[in-house]
Short mmCIF file of C-alpha atoms in Angstrom, two decimals:
data_model
loop_
_atom_site.label_atom_id
_atom_site.label_comp_id
_atom_site.label_asym_id
_atom_site.label_seq_id
_atom_site.Cartn_x
_atom_site.Cartn_y
_atom_site.Cartn_z
CA MET A 1 108.33 110.02 69.00
CA GLU A 2 104.54 109.82 69.45
CA ALA A 3 104.46 106.37 67.84
CA ALA A 4 107.25 105.13 70.10
CA TYR A 5 105.43 106.44 73.18
CA GLN A 6 102.19 104.74 72.12
CA LYS A 7 104.08 101.49 71.62
CA ILE A 8 105.56 101.73 75.13
CA VAL A 9 102.09 102.47 76.54
CA ARG A 10 100.64 99.45 74.75
CA LEU A 11 103.39 97.13 75.98
CA GLU A 12 103.20 98.50 79.51
CA SER A 13 99.43 98.06 79.66
CA GLN A 14 99.89 94.34 79.01
CA LEU A 15 101.46 94.09 82.47
CA HIS A 16 98.36 95.45 84.22
CA PRO A 17 96.02 93.04 85.97
CA GLU A 18 93.29 91.88 83.62
CA GLY A 19 90.03 93.85 83.55
CA VAL A 20 91.18 96.92 85.47
CA GLN A 21 92.00 100.46 84.43
CA ARG A 22 95.15 102.32 85.43
CA ALA A 23 96.24 105.97 85.27
CA PRO A 24 98.01 107.16 82.08
CA LEU A 25 101.66 106.17 81.97
CA TRP A 26 102.94 109.77 81.97
CA GLN A 27 101.02 110.52 85.18
CA PHE A 28 102.41 107.41 86.79
CA VAL A 29 105.99 108.33 85.79
CA LEU A 30 105.57 111.86 87.23
CA TRP A 31 104.20 110.37 90.47
CA LEU A 32 107.15 108.00 90.75
CA GLY A 33 109.55 110.80 89.82
CA PHE A 34 108.45 112.98 92.76
CA PHE A 35 108.77 110.23 95.35
CA GLY A 36 111.94 108.98 93.64
CA ALA A 37 113.51 112.40 94.28
CA VAL A 38 112.55 112.18 97.97
CA LEU A 39 113.98 108.67 98.06
CA LEU A 40 117.30 109.85 96.58
CA TRP A 41 117.47 112.64 99.21
CA GLY A 42 117.16 110.00 101.92
CA VAL A 43 119.70 107.73 100.23
CA TYR A 44 122.18 110.64 100.06
CA ALA A 45 121.74 111.24 103.82
CA MET A 46 122.07 107.50 104.44
CA PHE A 47 125.44 107.36 102.66
CA LEU A 48 126.60 110.42 104.62
CA CYS A 49 125.87 108.52 107.85
CA TRP A 50 127.67 105.44 106.58
CA PHE A 51 130.77 107.18 105.22
CA LYS A 52 131.15 110.00 107.76
CA GLY A 53 129.72 108.23 110.80
CA LEU A 54 127.04 108.94 113.39
CA ASN A 55 128.45 112.44 113.94
CA GLN A 56 125.99 113.32 111.18
CA THR A 57 123.23 112.92 113.78
CA ASN A 58 122.31 114.94 116.86
CA MET A 59 122.29 111.88 119.10
CA ASN A 60 124.26 112.35 122.31
CA ASP A 61 124.96 110.69 125.65
CA TYR A 62 121.34 111.25 126.73
CA TYR A 63 119.82 110.12 123.45
CA GLY A 64 121.63 106.95 122.45
CA PHE A 65 118.27 105.93 121.00
CA ALA A 66 116.61 108.72 119.05
CA LEU A 67 114.36 109.41 116.06
CA TRP A 68 115.45 106.29 114.17
CA ILE A 69 114.56 103.90 116.96
CA TRP A 70 111.16 105.59 117.39
CA ALA A 71 110.58 105.21 113.64
CA ASP A 72 111.81 101.63 113.83
CA LEU A 73 109.44 100.66 116.64
CA GLY A 74 106.64 102.68 115.03
CA VAL A 75 106.74 100.94 111.63
CA ILE A 76 107.07 97.54 113.33
CA ALA A 77 103.94 98.28 115.38
CA VAL A 78 101.76 99.56 112.52
CA GLY A 79 103.12 96.80 110.28
CA GLY A 80 101.62 94.35 112.76
CA GLY A 81 98.47 94.32 110.63
CA ALA A 82 100.18 91.74 108.41
CA PHE A 83 100.71 89.11 111.07
CA PHE A 84 97.38 89.70 112.83
CA THR A 85 95.32 89.74 109.62
CA GLY A 86 97.18 86.60 108.46
CA LEU A 87 96.39 84.94 111.78
CA LEU A 88 92.69 85.86 111.46
CA ARG A 89 92.50 84.74 107.81
CA TYR A 90 94.52 81.52 107.74
CA VAL A 91 94.44 80.21 111.32
CA ILE A 92 91.17 81.47 112.85
CA GLY A 93 89.31 81.24 109.53
CA LYS A 94 87.90 84.75 108.97
CA ASP A 95 87.37 84.04 105.26
CA PRO A 96 86.22 87.54 104.11
CA LEU A 97 89.65 88.90 105.04
CA LYS A 98 91.11 87.09 102.00
CA TYR A 99 90.12 90.20 100.05
CA ILE A 100 92.45 92.45 102.05
CA ILE A 101 95.20 90.06 103.15
CA ASN A 102 97.36 90.82 100.06
CA TYR A 103 97.44 94.50 100.95
CA ALA A 104 98.10 93.77 104.63
CA VAL A 105 101.08 91.61 103.61
CA LEU A 106 102.38 94.31 101.25
CA ILE A 107 102.15 96.96 103.99
CA GLY A 108 103.83 94.60 106.45
CA PHE A 109 106.58 93.86 103.93
CA ILE A 110 107.24 97.59 103.49
CA CYS A 111 107.19 98.27 107.24
CA TYR A 112 109.55 95.44 108.14
CA SER A 113 112.00 96.05 105.29
CA SER A 114 112.00 99.72 106.36
CA ALA A 115 112.72 98.70 109.95
CA LEU A 116 115.72 96.64 108.82
CA LEU A 117 116.94 99.53 106.65
CA ILE A 118 116.70 101.97 109.58
CA LEU A 119 118.63 99.55 111.79
CA ALA A 120 121.31 99.24 109.10
CA ILE A 121 121.72 103.04 109.21
CA ASP A 122 121.51 103.24 112.99
CA ILE A 123 124.35 100.82 113.69
CA GLY A 124 126.61 103.16 111.70
CA GLN A 125 128.73 100.27 110.45
CA PRO A 126 126.44 98.04 108.35
CA LEU A 127 129.32 95.73 107.40
CA ARG A 128 129.25 94.51 111.00
CA GLY A 129 125.50 93.99 111.10
CA TRP A 130 125.95 90.23 111.14
CA PHE A 131 127.75 90.47 114.52
CA ILE A 132 124.39 90.44 116.33
CA PHE A 133 123.75 86.95 114.92
CA TRP A 134 127.25 85.48 115.10
CA HIS A 135 128.20 87.01 118.48
CA ALA A 136 124.71 86.85 119.94
CA ASN A 137 124.25 88.18 123.48
CA VAL A 138 121.82 85.56 124.76
CA HIS A 139 120.99 87.69 127.81
CA SER A 140 119.63 90.56 125.70
CA MET A 141 116.04 90.86 124.53
CA LEU A 142 117.37 92.71 121.49
CA THR A 143 118.99 89.48 120.34
CA GLU A 144 115.55 87.85 120.32
CA VAL A 145 114.22 90.87 118.46
CA ALA A 146 116.98 90.63 115.83
CA PHE A 147 116.42 86.92 115.20
CA CYS A 148 112.60 87.08 115.20
CA LEU A 149 112.53 90.25 113.09
CA SER A 150 114.84 88.78 110.46
CA CYS A 151 112.97 85.48 110.35
CA TYR A 152 109.60 87.23 110.12
CA PHE A 153 110.84 89.39 107.26
CA GLY A 154 111.74 86.13 105.52
CA VAL A 155 108.17 84.94 106.12
CA LEU A 156 106.79 88.19 104.67
CA CYS A 157 108.96 87.71 101.56
CA ILE A 158 107.48 84.22 101.16
CA GLU A 159 103.97 85.65 101.56
CA TYR A 160 104.69 88.42 99.02
CA ILE A 161 106.27 86.18 96.34
CA PRO A 162 102.96 84.54 95.23
CA LEU A 163 101.49 88.00 94.64
CA VAL A 164 104.43 88.93 92.39
CA LEU A 165 104.12 85.63 90.50
CA GLU A 166 100.45 86.40 89.83
CA ASN A 167 101.43 89.29 87.58
CA ARG A 168 99.51 88.90 84.33
CA LYS A 169 102.56 88.04 82.22
CA LEU A 170 104.40 85.95 84.81
CA ASP A 171 101.23 83.95 85.46
CA GLU A 172 101.25 82.82 81.82
CA ILE A 173 104.42 80.83 82.54
CA PRO A 174 103.30 77.43 83.89
CA PHE A 175 106.17 77.13 86.41
CA PHE A 176 105.37 80.48 88.04
CA HIS A 177 101.63 79.78 87.94
CA HIS A 178 102.02 76.44 89.75
CA THR A 179 104.57 77.86 92.18
CA ALA A 180 102.18 80.64 93.22
CA HIS A 181 99.35 78.10 93.56
CA ASN A 182 101.46 75.81 95.75
CA PHE A 183 102.53 78.73 97.94
CA HIS A 184 98.87 79.54 98.58
CA GLU A 185 98.22 75.92 99.60
CA VAL A 186 100.78 76.09 102.43
CA MET A 187 100.32 79.75 103.39
CA ALA A 188 98.57 78.86 106.68
CA ILE A 189 101.86 77.41 107.95
CA PHE A 190 103.72 80.64 107.18
CA ALA A 191 100.90 82.73 108.67
CA ALA A 192 101.08 80.77 111.93
CA THR A 193 104.89 81.01 111.93
CA GLY A 194 104.66 84.75 111.33
CA ALA A 195 102.23 85.20 114.23
CA PHE A 196 104.55 83.24 116.54
CA LEU A 197 107.62 85.28 115.54
CA SER A 198 105.73 88.56 115.75
CA PHE A 199 104.45 87.79 119.23
CA PHE A 200 108.01 87.49 120.50
CA HIS A 201 109.70 90.34 118.67
CA GLN A 202 106.85 92.80 119.36
CA GLY A 203 106.83 91.74 122.99
CA SER A 204 110.59 91.82 123.38
CA LEU A 205 110.73 95.37 122.06
CA GLY A 206 108.36 96.31 124.88
CA GLY A 207 110.32 94.15 127.28
CA VAL A 208 113.51 96.11 126.56
CA ALA A 209 111.88 99.23 128.03
CA GLY A 210 110.14 97.40 130.88
CA VAL A 211 113.31 95.88 132.37
CA LEU A 212 115.21 99.19 132.58
CA PHE A 213 115.44 99.31 136.38
CA GLY A 214 117.53 102.51 136.20
CA ARG A 215 114.83 104.25 134.11
CA PRO A 216 111.78 104.43 136.40
CA PHE A 217 109.66 106.04 133.69
CA ALA A 218 109.80 102.80 131.69
CA TYR A 219 110.34 100.17 134.39
CA ARG A 220 107.32 97.96 134.97
CA PRO A 221 106.32 95.05 137.24
CA GLU A 222 106.85 91.53 135.98
CA PHE A 223 104.25 88.95 135.05
CA TYR A 224 106.08 85.63 135.36
CA ILE A 225 109.41 86.61 133.72
CA TRP A 226 108.12 89.35 131.41
CA PRO A 227 107.39 93.01 132.31
CA THR A 228 103.87 94.18 131.49
CA THR A 229 105.22 96.23 128.57
CA PHE A 230 106.02 92.91 126.83
CA PHE A 231 102.30 92.15 126.53
CA LEU A 232 101.20 95.75 125.95
CA PHE A 233 103.50 96.12 122.92
CA THR A 234 102.19 92.91 121.33
CA TRP A 235 98.61 93.83 122.16
CA SER A 236 98.90 97.34 120.73
CA ALA A 237 100.51 96.05 117.51
CA ALA A 238 97.65 93.58 117.01
CA ALA A 239 95.12 96.36 117.68
CA CYS A 240 96.74 99.27 115.80
CA GLY A 241 98.21 97.30 112.89
CA PRO A 242 94.79 96.55 111.31
CA CYS A 243 93.84 100.22 111.82
CA PHE A 244 96.88 101.22 109.77
CA THR A 245 95.99 98.67 107.07
CA ILE A 246 92.50 100.15 106.78
CA LEU A 247 93.88 103.71 106.83
CA VAL A 248 96.32 103.01 103.96
CA THR A 249 93.53 101.25 102.06
CA LYS A 250 91.29 104.31 102.39
CA ILE A 251 94.15 106.61 101.29
CA THR A 252 94.78 104.37 98.26
CA GLU A 253 91.09 104.46 97.38
CA ALA A 254 91.08 108.27 97.62
CA ILE A 255 94.16 108.65 95.40
CA THR A 256 93.03 106.13 92.77
CA ARG A 257 89.40 107.35 93.03
CA LYS A 258 88.24 103.75 93.11
CA LYS A 259 86.61 101.48 95.64
CA LEU A 260 89.05 98.62 96.12
CA VAL A 261 87.62 96.60 99.03
CA LYS A 262 83.97 95.93 99.88
CA ASP A 263 82.56 97.56 103.02
CA ASN A 264 81.77 94.26 104.76
CA VAL A 265 85.47 93.27 104.62
CA VAL A 266 86.67 96.59 106.03
CA GLU A 267 83.96 96.56 108.71
CA LEU A 268 84.92 93.06 109.84
CA LEU A 269 88.58 94.02 110.24
CA ALA A 270 87.58 97.32 111.89
CA LYS A 271 85.30 95.52 114.36
CA ILE A 272 88.07 93.14 115.43
CA ALA A 273 90.55 96.03 115.69
CA GLY A 274 88.01 97.95 117.79
CA TRP A 275 87.63 95.19 120.37
CA MET A 276 91.39 94.71 120.47
CA LEU A 277 91.82 98.46 121.04
CA LEU A 278 89.17 98.52 123.75
CA THR A 279 90.77 95.69 125.72
CA TYR A 280 94.21 97.22 125.14
CA SER A 281 92.95 100.58 126.48
CA ILE A 282 91.70 98.95 129.68
CA ALA A 283 94.99 97.10 130.17
CA LYS A 284 97.04 100.23 129.38
CA ILE A 285 95.09 102.42 131.81
CA ALA A 286 95.35 99.78 134.54
CA ASP A 287 99.09 99.46 133.93
CA THR A 288 99.56 103.25 134.07
CA LEU A 289 97.52 103.58 137.28
CA TYR A 290 99.47 100.78 138.98
CA TRP A 291 102.79 102.29 137.83
CA GLY A 292 101.86 105.82 138.87
CA PHE A 293 100.11 105.24 142.19
CA VAL A 294 101.55 101.98 143.53
CA MET A 295 104.91 101.23 141.99
CA LEU A 296 106.47 104.70 141.90
CA PRO A 297 105.60 105.61 145.54
CA LYS A 298 107.25 102.34 146.63
CA HIS A 299 110.47 103.67 145.08
CA GLY A 300 110.12 107.14 146.58
CA LEU A 301 108.83 108.79 143.40
CA GLN A 302 105.61 110.49 142.30
CA ILE A 303 104.00 110.40 138.86
CA THR A 304 104.21 114.20 138.68
CA ASP A 305 108.02 113.94 138.81
CA PHE A 306 107.94 112.88 135.17
CA TYR A 307 105.82 115.76 133.93
CA THR A 308 107.15 118.69 135.99
CA ASN A 309 109.74 121.08 134.57
CA ALA A 310 109.78 119.05 131.36
CA SER A 311 110.14 120.45 127.87
CA LEU A 312 106.96 121.53 126.08
CA ILE A 313 106.57 118.20 124.31
CA TYR A 314 106.09 116.37 127.60
CA THR A 315 104.98 118.99 130.12
CA LYS A 316 101.61 119.55 131.75
CA LEU A 317 99.04 121.84 130.21
CA GLY A 318 96.28 122.90 132.58
CA GLY A 319 97.54 120.46 135.19
CA VAL A 320 97.30 117.44 132.86
CA PRO A 321 100.29 115.69 131.24
CA TRP A 322 98.97 116.12 127.72
CA ILE A 323 101.04 113.48 125.98
CA LEU A 324 99.79 110.84 128.44
CA LEU A 325 96.22 112.06 127.95
CA ILE A 326 96.54 111.98 124.13
CA GLU A 327 98.05 108.49 124.22
CA ILE A 328 95.06 107.21 126.18
CA LEU A 329 92.46 109.11 124.12
CA CYS A 330 94.00 107.78 120.87
CA SER A 331 93.13 104.28 122.04
CA VAL A 332 89.81 104.88 123.82
CA ILE A 333 88.09 107.08 121.19
CA PRO A 334 88.80 104.85 118.15
CA ALA A 335 87.90 101.78 120.21
CA LEU A 336 84.47 103.21 121.06
CA ILE A 337 83.88 104.16 117.41
CA LEU A 338 84.96 100.82 115.96
CA VAL A 339 83.02 98.56 118.35
CA SER A 340 79.88 100.45 117.35
CA LYS A 341 78.18 99.25 114.14
CA LYS A 342 77.00 102.79 113.41
CA GLY A 343 80.54 104.12 113.91
CA ARG A 344 82.08 101.54 111.57
CA GLN A 345 79.50 102.21 108.86
CA SER A 346 80.09 105.98 108.92
CA LYS A 347 82.95 106.68 106.49
CA PRO A 348 84.22 109.88 108.22
CA ALA A 349 84.02 108.27 111.66
CA LEU A 350 85.81 105.15 110.39
CA VAL A 351 88.66 107.21 108.89
CA VAL A 352 89.02 109.25 112.10
CA ALA A 353 89.04 106.05 114.17
CA VAL A 354 91.71 104.24 112.14
CA LEU A 355 93.81 107.43 112.00
CA LEU A 356 93.68 107.76 115.80
CA GLY A 357 94.29 104.02 116.17
CA SER A 358 97.46 104.28 114.06
CA MET A 359 98.60 107.33 116.04
CA CYS A 360 98.04 105.38 119.26
CA ALA A 361 100.90 103.00 118.47
CA LEU A 362 103.20 105.76 117.18
CA ILE A 363 102.68 107.98 120.27
CA ASN A 364 103.16 105.02 122.59
CA ARG A 365 106.49 104.17 120.92
CA TRP A 366 107.51 107.85 121.02
CA VAL A 367 106.88 107.98 124.76
CA MET A 368 108.55 104.64 125.47
CA VAL A 369 111.67 105.60 123.50
CA LEU A 370 112.23 109.36 123.73
CA GLN A 371 110.51 110.36 126.97
CA VAL A 372 112.26 107.48 128.74
CA MET A 373 115.60 109.07 127.84
CA ALA A 374 114.44 112.66 128.37
CA ALA A 375 113.21 112.12 131.94
CA PRO A 376 115.95 112.88 134.52
CA ILE A 377 117.18 109.96 136.62
CA MET A 378 119.50 111.91 138.93
CA THR A 379 118.50 114.68 141.32
CA PHE A 380 120.84 117.13 139.55
CA ASP A 381 119.61 116.18 136.04
CA GLN A 382 117.25 118.24 133.92
CA PHE A 383 114.92 117.08 131.16
CA ALA A 384 117.22 116.53 128.18
CA LEU A 385 116.34 118.07 124.82
CA TYR A 386 117.02 116.66 121.40
CA PHE A 387 116.21 117.72 117.85
CA PRO A 388 117.18 115.44 114.98
CA SER A 389 119.59 116.58 112.27
CA TRP A 390 118.44 116.88 108.65
CA GLN A 391 120.25 113.61 107.92
CA GLU A 392 118.12 111.85 110.55
CA LEU A 393 114.94 113.43 109.18
CA ALA A 394 115.83 112.54 105.57
CA THR A 395 116.60 108.92 106.41
CA THR A 396 113.38 108.68 108.43
CA ILE A 397 111.33 110.03 105.50
CA LEU A 398 113.16 107.67 103.12
CA PRO A 399 111.02 104.62 104.07
CA VAL A 400 107.85 106.64 103.42
CA ALA A 401 108.94 107.39 99.84
CA TYR A 402 110.05 103.78 99.41
CA GLY A 403 106.66 102.58 100.67
CA VAL A 404 104.71 104.85 98.33
CA ILE A 405 106.78 103.66 95.35
CA LEU A 406 106.41 99.97 96.18
CA ILE A 407 102.66 100.32 96.79
CA SER A 408 102.29 102.22 93.50
CA LEU A 409 104.18 99.58 91.52
CA SER A 410 102.34 96.72 93.24
CA HIS A 411 98.93 98.29 92.68
CA ARG A 412 99.69 98.99 89.01
CA TYR A 413 101.10 95.60 88.06
CA LEU A 414 99.87 93.06 90.62
CA PRO A 415 96.37 91.82 91.57
CA VAL A 416 96.60 93.29 95.09
CA PHE A 417 92.85 93.84 95.43
CA PRO A 418 90.84 90.78 94.28
CA GLN A 419 87.56 92.75 94.37
CA GLU A 420 88.77 95.69 92.27
CA ARG A 421 87.49 94.37 88.93
CA GLU A 422 84.05 93.61 90.37
CA LEU A 423 83.76 97.00 92.10
CA ASN A 424 85.07 99.00 89.11
CA PRO A 425 83.83 97.40 85.87
CA VAL A 426 85.63 98.81 82.81
#
């Protein structure tokens, strides 16, 4: 038995990237086993939703969109680091980012495949998922989202394939070696295509909320034909996506106990994310002030109408609507830290900043999905409450387990971090 195990270990180690050290195989199997169990729990809940229907959820007439759509918009926003980092690396020419672009693409691939999985559960009848393409409603922004999202996921697959082909054993096969090389030669085209597609599907997701005339909490003024939320969603994804990439990189470094990316690379990406967050914060505050003190009074409403007599998750504490305050602080504070050289070079401050930056996008999507539906639109309405069922929670956690497993496998067998061997000599 011991000899057989040692043989498996020896064969498995030949799949590792050259010149790096990995955790013992038994530890890796235990790690995968834990998250595999969580994954199976989510898969069980997913099949319950498919076979028994959406009565497995706590969605109702008030909450036609619920936890899944928040998770969907959230992972799409934080996965925006892939398209923005690709744009910076391949189109704008920020060459140092080539040392983190693989990881950004991997995170983006996980986020977007998770978003498609959540949508497949949410429609309740996945066999009819192709209807949105074949019977496209050309007047709906969600049609644009569906097409752009699907196409961009295809682009992410193309960007991820060369990394898979660079596995130590696959790379020994001349066909795979040359295929990966040729993919790299034309990657700028796919990066530019991905940025174009992302601009429209991120924006259209914001546009869906901004055109809801009957939902004054979300409705926004138009700039040309697009509501301001169109631009704010794209802007926030470009700002918060790189923060999430850095955050996951730091978590990976902590778990593996290795430095995987040089500080100058992280600081460059953090600096760009900081300036994007700062400009986004200014635009977001201006948009909120215009909505609250110009637009709403024109329609006979006050900003306090949306924070009075609300449930605890939205109500005012000490006279301040806390969720609005937190949303703004989660963009302003990390922006001020990241635009400062001293802030970027301080490891604790950097981690706090990218954590808040990632939360900024998630809180914004929470507000623009759930609070929009919770806020009463009729004089006799009350703030509607909703708590997800365990099936909704399990299927929302499912992508997290899937992401951890795919990152673990990719890190163990693929050269995700080009600087790892230099930073951690064996």
